[in-house]
């Protein structure tokens, strides 16, 4: 089975993340870059399906030079090869542009199954799977907490508030996964050493037959118009329990619409 | 000179740190307080190839060096869950077996040590001789094809978890009658071999033991390396021990420093976080510098060792162990001062760490023995003993 896993490098969720003052795009220098957390689960699922059904796992990532680190991590977990799309003109691309670029890459690699995390921790749009499936003309199976396939048909548990739906579709397909799906492996030392020798194909927009005018912030349908920094955390309210502590706690939660 | 780690070393650091985060200091202290072991972490690290990263690939190891092994221990300790037996099993015993063992001995022990499926402890210290290899009273005598070992050992780590102990004993030269150090791989289930735990006031899951060897009969191939050259072989294993002890101290200090810095950034009295006050900021900056210097010497020692320069590695390993012990004691002390009263709670656990890092000034070799070494070998001063 030809499995492609999409990987994105994002700023570390635990560090302070910022947007750039000049064009409101992500400030990649402000925080450590790490692999998007949900992508670890996507890679793990790809590797498990490969172990069960054979074939190859290819990592595809679009991002700056530094994204090579995220690709290397994916390869050290056990993926076979990778495609890295990197081009200065891609900076600031939104979901629509990204999906067009990735669809073009997937046209080159071919695929039976595309797996990706259901969202990235930086943009948090969660729309890429749908856009890709539409562009590729294949079914989208989203929020999977379990994936089973016989090589031609695919069945997933689609995670929902009330439990899960069982959804069935035909391959090829695009599947987005949630963290409930598995426990990602750690790269082993052998995996780390082997990653060095695995092929990584680097592609520019021109290699994909795309023009710089079709990409980047200027070509994007969505843009950040303005933003404000999060206000500093205000001092909390201290409630003295005079026998009505429970009611006051409930009142507070209700005032914030938590209950 | 190159201070940039390779992509693979950086990736190893990240992978081990991830694994360490899964367990952390809470796991370490919980196991230590309930008499548990770090078995789950040890086995998972072994399966990932981290425990035997320094051992030859043909015997199931990672084929890398002591530098990589020190990365593994430093990162686990920095996550709060350093594995003491890494200092012993792959670093001392694995190194000695890989360098001086027969092909049969390597085949028997190295794959198990590398995968973590077996632990080999190391026994040198004796109640009367300390770790002075010339005064050891554990004696091995030849009896036909066998060796018969008799003696006592003290402060031997992890014997209860080990499949075997590499015992430093002495053999009698048949011509001169002089006793010369020799190394024996002694299975912990050998008849005549027994041990009992020592009650310690140090919060560590790994237990310390008294060993009793009462005419333990071993086959000829229990002798590791040559009878006459054992002292050299011993030192080949003790340099990695010192480097790994440094890595563990540096990692633990990183953990304590991160705790202190995190607290100093968050804790606000009046208008600013307490870390803005130089009374707390400067001492933390100072110990950070001392810690980085110790770490640098530890890395130098590992690089020299991996380059095959045992003499230079020996000097650097001693200096690294000295520096790492002193820095880690200072770091934990300052972390305690930064957190104030909460540092003494079991939940934070810094008080318990104080005894752990304080141990590194004594073991595996005392500060005074290192100063003797530097005085004599680095400075050429006259011997005192």
Coordinates of C-alpha atoms in Angstrom, one line a residue, chain B:
Chain B
X1 CA 37.5 21.6 17.7
X2 CA 33.8 21.3 17.1
X3 CA 31.1 22.2 19.5
X4 CA 28.2 21.4 17.2
X5 CA 26.5 18.1 17.7
X6 CA 25.6 16.0 14.6
X7 CA 22.0 15.8 13.4
X8 CA 21.9 12.3 14.8
X9 CA 23.1 13.4 18.2
X10 CA 20.6 16.2 18.3
X11 CA 17.8 13.7 17.3
X12 CA 19.0 11.2 20.0
X13 CA 18.8 14.0 22.6
X14 CA 15.3 14.9 21.5
X15 CA 14.0 11.3 21.4
X16 CA 15.5 10.5 24.8
X17 CA 14.1 13.7 26.3
X18 CA 10.6 12.7 25.0
X19 CA 10.9 9.3 26.6
X20 CA 12.1 10.9 29.8
X21 CA 9.1 13.2 29.9
X22 CA 6.8 10.2 29.7
X23 CA 8.2 9.0 33.1
X24 CA 9.7 12.0 34.8
X25 CA 10.7 12.8 38.4
X26 CA 7.3 11.8 39.8
X27 CA 7.8 8.2 38.5
X28 CA 11.4 8.2 39.9
X29 CA 10.4 9.3 43.4
X30 CA 7.3 7.2 43.5
X31 CA 9.3 4.1 42.7
X32 CA 12.0 5.0 45.2
X33 CA 9.5 5.7 48.0
X34 CA 7.6 2.5 47.4
X35 CA 10.6 0.2 47.0
X36 CA 9.9 -0.1 43.3
X37 CA 12.4 -0.2 40.4
X38 CA 12.7 1.7 37.2
X39 CA 12.1 -1.5 35.2
X40 CA 9.5 -0.1 32.7
X41 CA 11.7 2.9 31.8
X42 CA 14.8 0.6 31.6
X43 CA 13.1 -1.8 29.3
X44 CA 11.6 0.8 27.1
X45 CA 14.9 2.6 26.8
X46 CA 16.6 -0.7 26.1
X47 CA 14.1 -1.7 23.3
X48 CA 14.8 1.7 21.7
X49 CA 18.5 1.0 21.6
X50 CA 19.3 3.8 24.1
X51 CA 20.9 1.6 26.8
X52 CA 23.5 0.0 24.5
X53 CA 24.1 2.9 22.2
X54 CA 27.8 2.7 22.9
X55 CA 28.2 -1.1 22.4
X56 CA 29.4 -2.7 19.1
X57 CA 26.6 -3.1 16.5
X58 CA 27.7 -6.7 15.8
X59 CA 26.7 -7.5 19.4
X60 CA 23.3 -5.7 19.3
X61 CA 24.6 -2.3 20.3
X62 CA 24.2 1.0 18.5
X63 CA 27.8 1.1 17.3
X64 CA 28.1 4.7 18.6
X65 CA 30.3 6.0 21.4
X66 CA 30.3 7.0 25.0
X67 CA 29.4 10.5 23.9
X68 CA 26.0 9.2 22.7
X69 CA 25.6 7.1 25.9
X70 CA 26.2 10.2 28.0
X71 CA 23.5 12.0 26.0
X72 CA 21.1 9.3 26.9
X73 CA 21.8 9.5 30.6
X74 CA 22.0 13.3 30.7
X75 CA 18.6 13.7 29.0
X76 CA 16.9 11.1 31.2
X77 CA 18.4 12.7 34.4
X78 CA 17.3 16.1 33.0
X79 CA 13.8 14.7 32.8
X80 CA 14.1 13.7 36.4
X81 CA 14.5 10.0 35.8
X82 CA 18.2 9.2 35.5
X83 CA 19.0 5.5 35.3
X84 CA 22.0 4.8 37.7
X85 CA 22.6 1.3 36.3
X86 CA 23.5 2.9 32.9
X87 CA 26.7 4.1 34.6
X88 CA 27.4 0.4 35.5
X89 CA 25.9 -2.0 33.0
X90 CA 26.7 -0.6 29.5
X91 CA 29.4 1.9 30.6
X92 CA 31.7 0.0 32.9
X93 CA 30.8 -3.7 32.2
X94 CA 29.8 -3.3 28.6
X95 CA 33.0 -1.3 27.8
X96 CA 35.3 -3.8 29.5
X97 CA 33.7 -6.8 27.9
X98 CA 33.6 -5.1 24.5
X99 CA 37.3 -4.2 24.7
X100 CA 38.8 -7.2 26.5
X101 CA 36.3 -10.0 26.5
X102 CA 36.7 -13.2 24.4
X103 CA 34.3 -13.5 21.4
X104 CA 32.3 -16.0 23.6
X105 CA 32.1 -13.7 26.5
X106 CA 30.9 -10.8 24.2
X107 CA 28.3 -13.1 22.6
X108 CA 27.1 -14.2 26.0
X109 CA 26.8 -10.8 27.6
X110 CA 26.8 -7.8 25.2
X111 CA 23.5 -8.4 23.4
X112 CA 21.7 -8.7 26.7
X113 CA 23.4 -5.7 28.2
X114 CA 22.7 -3.7 25.0
X115 CA 19.0 -4.6 24.8
X116 CA 18.6 -4.0 28.5
X117 CA 17.2 -7.5 29.0
X118 CA 20.0 -8.1 31.5
X119 CA 21.9 -5.8 33.9
X120 CA 25.4 -6.4 34.9
X121 CA 26.4 -4.8 38.2
X122 CA 30.0 -4.0 39.1
X123 CA 31.7 -4.8 42.4
X124 CA 35.0 -3.2 43.4
X125 CA 34.6 -1.5 46.8
X126 CA 35.4 -3.5 49.9
X127 CA 34.8 -2.7 53.6
X128 CA 38.5 -2.4 54.3
X129 CA 40.1 -1.6 51.0
X130 CA 37.6 0.9 49.7
X131 CA 38.2 1.0 46.0
X132 CA 42.0 0.6 46.1
X133 CA 42.5 -2.2 43.6
X134 CA 45.9 -3.0 45.2
X135 CA 44.5 -3.7 48.6
X136 CA 41.4 -5.8 47.6
X137 CA 41.0 -8.9 49.7
X138 CA 38.6 -10.7 47.4
X139 CA 40.9 -13.5 46.2
X140 CA 40.5 -15.9 43.3
X141 CA 42.4 -19.1 43.4
X142 CA 42.8 -21.6 40.6
X143 CA 41.4 -25.1 41.2
X144 CA 41.9 -27.2 38.2
X145 CA 39.7 -25.6 35.4
X146 CA 37.8 -23.5 37.9
X147 CA 38.3 -20.3 39.8
X148 CA 37.2 -20.1 43.4
X149 CA 36.4 -16.6 44.7
X150 CA 36.1 -15.6 48.3
X151 CA 35.6 -12.1 49.7
X152 CA 33.3 -9.3 50.6
X153 CA 32.1 -6.2 48.8
X154 CA 30.1 -3.1 49.9
X155 CA 28.1 -0.3 48.3
X156 CA 27.4 -2.4 45.2
X157 CA 24.5 -0.8 43.2
X158 CA 21.6 -2.8 41.7
X159 CA 22.8 -6.3 42.5
X160 CA 19.1 -7.3 43.2
X161 CA 18.3 -6.3 39.6
X162 CA 21.4 -7.8 38.0
X163 CA 21.9 -11.1 36.3
X164 CA 25.6 -11.0 37.1
X165 CA 28.2 -8.8 38.8
X166 CA 31.6 -8.0 37.4
X167 CA 33.8 -8.6 40.4
X168 CA 37.2 -7.1 40.8
X169 CA 39.3 -9.6 42.7
X170 CA 42.9 -10.6 42.8
X171 CA 44.7 -13.7 41.7
X172 CA 47.9 -15.1 43.1
X173 CA 50.9 -15.2 40.7
X174 CA 52.0 -18.8 40.9
X175 CA 55.7 -17.9 40.8
X176 CA 56.0 -14.8 43.0
X177 CA 52.9 -15.2 45.1
X178 CA 52.0 -11.5 44.5
X179 CA 48.4 -10.7 44.1
X180 CA 47.3 -9.0 40.9
X181 CA 43.8 -7.6 40.2
X182 CA 41.6 -9.6 37.9
X183 CA 38.0 -9.3 36.7
X184 CA 35.3 -12.0 37.0
X185 CA 31.8 -12.2 35.6
X186 CA 29.9 -13.7 38.5
X187 CA 26.2 -14.8 38.0
X188 CA 24.1 -13.6 40.9
X189 CA 22.6 -17.1 41.3
X190 CA 26.1 -18.8 41.6
X191 CA 26.3 -21.0 44.7
X192 CA 28.2 -19.3 47.5
X193 CA 27.2 -15.8 46.2
X194 CA 24.8 -13.8 48.5
X195 CA 23.9 -10.2 49.1
X196 CA 21.9 -8.0 51.3
X197 CA 20.6 -4.5 50.9
X198 CA 22.1 -1.6 52.9
X199 CA 19.6 0.8 54.4
X200 CA 20.4 4.2 52.8
X201 CA 19.2 7.7 53.4
X202 CA 19.4 8.6 49.7
X203 CA 16.1 8.5 47.7
X204 CA 17.0 6.3 44.8
X205 CA 15.2 3.3 43.4
X206 CA 18.5 1.5 42.9
X207 CA 19.5 -0.3 46.1
X208 CA 23.1 -0.6 47.5
X209 CA 24.3 -4.0 48.7
X210 CA 26.8 -5.9 50.8
X211 CA 28.1 -8.9 48.8
X212 CA 29.4 -12.1 50.3
X213 CA 31.4 -14.5 48.1
X214 CA 32.0 -17.7 50.0
X215 CA 34.1 -20.0 47.8
X216 CA 32.1 -19.2 44.7
X217 CA 33.2 -21.7 42.1
X218 CA 33.4 -20.3 38.5
X219 CA 34.3 -21.8 35.2
X220 CA 37.7 -20.7 33.6
X221 CA 35.9 -18.4 31.2
X222 CA 34.5 -16.3 34.0
X223 CA 37.8 -14.4 34.0
X224 CA 37.4 -11.3 31.8
X225 CA 40.5 -10.3 29.9
X226 CA 44.0 -11.3 30.9
X227 CA 45.0 -12.1 34.4
X228 CA 48.0 -9.8 34.4
X229 CA 46.5 -6.8 32.6
X230 CA 43.5 -6.4 34.7
X231 CA 44.4 -3.0 36.1
X232 CA 44.6 -1.5 32.7
X233 CA 41.3 -3.1 31.8
X234 CA 39.8 -1.8 35.0
X235 CA 40.7 1.7 34.2
X236 CA 39.3 1.3 30.7
X237 CA 36.0 0.8 32.5
X238 CA 36.4 3.4 35.2
X239 CA 36.8 6.3 32.8
X240 CA 33.4 5.7 31.3
X241 CA 32.0 5.4 34.8
X242 CA 33.3 8.8 35.7
X243 CA 32.0 10.3 32.5
X244 CA 28.6 8.8 33.0
X245 CA 28.4 9.8 36.7
X246 CA 29.1 13.3 35.4
X247 CA 26.4 13.0 32.8
X248 CA 23.9 11.9 35.5
X249 CA 24.9 14.8 37.8
X250 CA 24.7 17.3 35.0
X251 CA 21.3 16.1 34.0
X252 CA 20.0 16.1 37.5
X253 CA 21.3 19.6 38.0
X254 CA 19.5 20.7 34.8
X255 CA 16.3 19.3 36.2
X256 CA 16.7 21.3 39.5
X257 CA 17.8 24.4 37.7
X258 CA 14.8 24.3 35.3
X259 CA 12.5 23.9 38.4
X260 CA 14.1 26.9 40.0
X261 CA 14.0 29.1 36.9
X262 CA 10.3 28.1 36.2
X263 CA 9.4 29.1 39.7
X264 CA 11.4 32.3 39.7
X265 CA 9.6 33.4 36.5
X266 CA 6.1 32.6 37.8
X267 CA 6.2 33.5 41.5
X268 CA 5.3 37.1 42.0
X269 CA 5.7 39.0 45.2
X270 CA 4.5 42.7 45.0
X271 CA 4.8 43.6 41.3
X272 CA 7.5 41.5 39.6
X273 CA 8.4 37.8 39.4
X274 CA 11.0 37.0 42.1
X275 CA 13.4 36.1 39.2
X276 CA 13.7 39.8 38.4
X277 CA 15.5 40.4 41.7
X278 CA 19.3 40.1 41.4
X279 CA 19.4 38.4 44.8
X280 CA 17.9 35.3 43.1
X281 CA 18.8 36.0 39.4
X282 CA 22.6 36.3 39.9
X283 CA 23.1 33.1 41.9
X284 CA 21.0 31.2 39.3
X285 CA 23.1 32.7 36.5
X286 CA 26.3 31.7 38.4
X287 CA 25.3 28.1 38.9
X288 CA 24.2 28.0 35.2
X289 CA 27.7 29.0 34.2
X290 CA 29.3 26.4 36.6
X291 CA 26.9 23.7 35.2
X292 CA 27.8 24.5 31.6
X293 CA 31.5 24.4 32.4
X294 CA 31.1 21.0 34.1
X295 CA 29.1 19.8 31.1
X296 CA 31.7 21.0 28.7
X297 CA 34.4 19.0 30.5
X298 CA 32.2 15.9 30.6
X299 CA 31.7 16.2 26.8
X300 CA 35.4 16.7 26.3
X301 CA 36.2 13.6 28.3
X302 CA 33.6 11.6 26.3
X303 CA 35.0 12.9 23.0
X304 CA 38.6 12.0 24.0
X305 CA 37.5 8.6 25.2
X306 CA 35.7 7.9 21.9
X307 CA 38.8 9.1 20.0
X308 CA 40.8 6.3 21.8
X309 CA 43.0 8.6 23.9
X310 CA 42.6 6.8 27.2
X311 CA 45.3 8.9 29.0
X312 CA 43.8 12.3 28.1
X313 CA 40.3 10.9 28.7
X314 CA 41.3 9.8 32.1
X315 CA 42.4 13.3 33.2
X316 CA 39.3 14.9 31.6
X317 CA 37.0 12.3 33.1
X318 CA 38.4 13.0 36.6
X319 CA 38.1 16.7 36.2
X320 CA 34.6 16.4 34.8
X321 CA 33.4 14.2 37.7
X322 CA 34.9 16.8 40.1
X323 CA 33.2 19.7 38.3
X324 CA 29.9 18.0 37.8
X325 CA 29.6 17.0 41.5
X326 CA 30.5 20.5 42.7
X327 CA 28.2 22.2 40.2
X328 CA 25.2 19.9 40.8
X329 CA 25.5 20.3 44.6
X330 CA 25.6 24.1 44.1
X331 CA 22.7 24.1 41.6
X332 CA 20.4 22.0 43.8
X333 CA 21.3 24.1 46.8
X334 CA 20.4 27.3 44.9
X335 CA 17.2 25.7 43.5
X336 CA 16.2 25.0 47.1
X337 CA 16.9 28.6 48.1
X338 CA 14.9 29.8 45.1
X339 CA 11.8 27.8 45.9
X340 CA 11.9 28.3 49.6
X341 CA 9.7 26.2 51.8
X342 CA 8.0 24.3 49.0
X343 CA 11.4 22.8 47.9
X344 CA 11.2 20.8 51.1
X345 CA 7.9 19.2 50.2
X346 CA 7.8 15.6 48.9
X347 CA 5.8 16.9 46.0
X348 CA 8.6 19.1 44.7
X349 CA 11.2 16.7 45.8
X350 CA 14.3 19.0 45.7
X351 CA 15.3 18.1 49.3
X352 CA 15.6 14.5 48.3
X353 CA 17.7 15.5 45.3
X354 CA 20.2 17.2 47.7
X355 CA 21.4 13.8 49.1
X356 CA 21.6 12.4 45.5
X357 CA 23.8 15.1 44.2
X358 CA 25.8 15.2 47.4
X359 CA 26.7 11.5 46.8
X360 CA 28.4 12.5 43.6
X361 CA 31.1 14.3 45.6
X362 CA 31.9 10.9 47.2
X363 CA 31.1 8.3 44.4
X364 CA 32.2 6.7 42.2
X365 CA 35.4 8.3 43.3
X366 CA 35.8 10.9 46.0
X367 CA 36.7 14.6 45.5
X368 CA 39.9 14.0 47.4
X369 CA 41.1 11.1 45.2
X370 CA 40.5 13.3 42.1
X371 CA 42.5 16.1 43.7
X372 CA 45.3 13.5 44.4
X373 CA 45.2 12.4 40.7
X374 CA 45.3 16.0 39.4
X375 CA 48.1 16.9 41.8
X376 CA 50.2 14.0 40.9
X377 CA 49.4 13.4 37.2
X378 CA 48.5 16.8 35.9
X379 CA 50.8 18.9 38.1
X380 CA 53.6 16.5 38.7
X381 CA 53.5 17.0 42.5
X382 CA 55.1 14.3 44.8
X383 CA 52.9 11.4 45.8
X384 CA 51.5 11.4 49.3
X385 CA 50.8 7.7 49.5

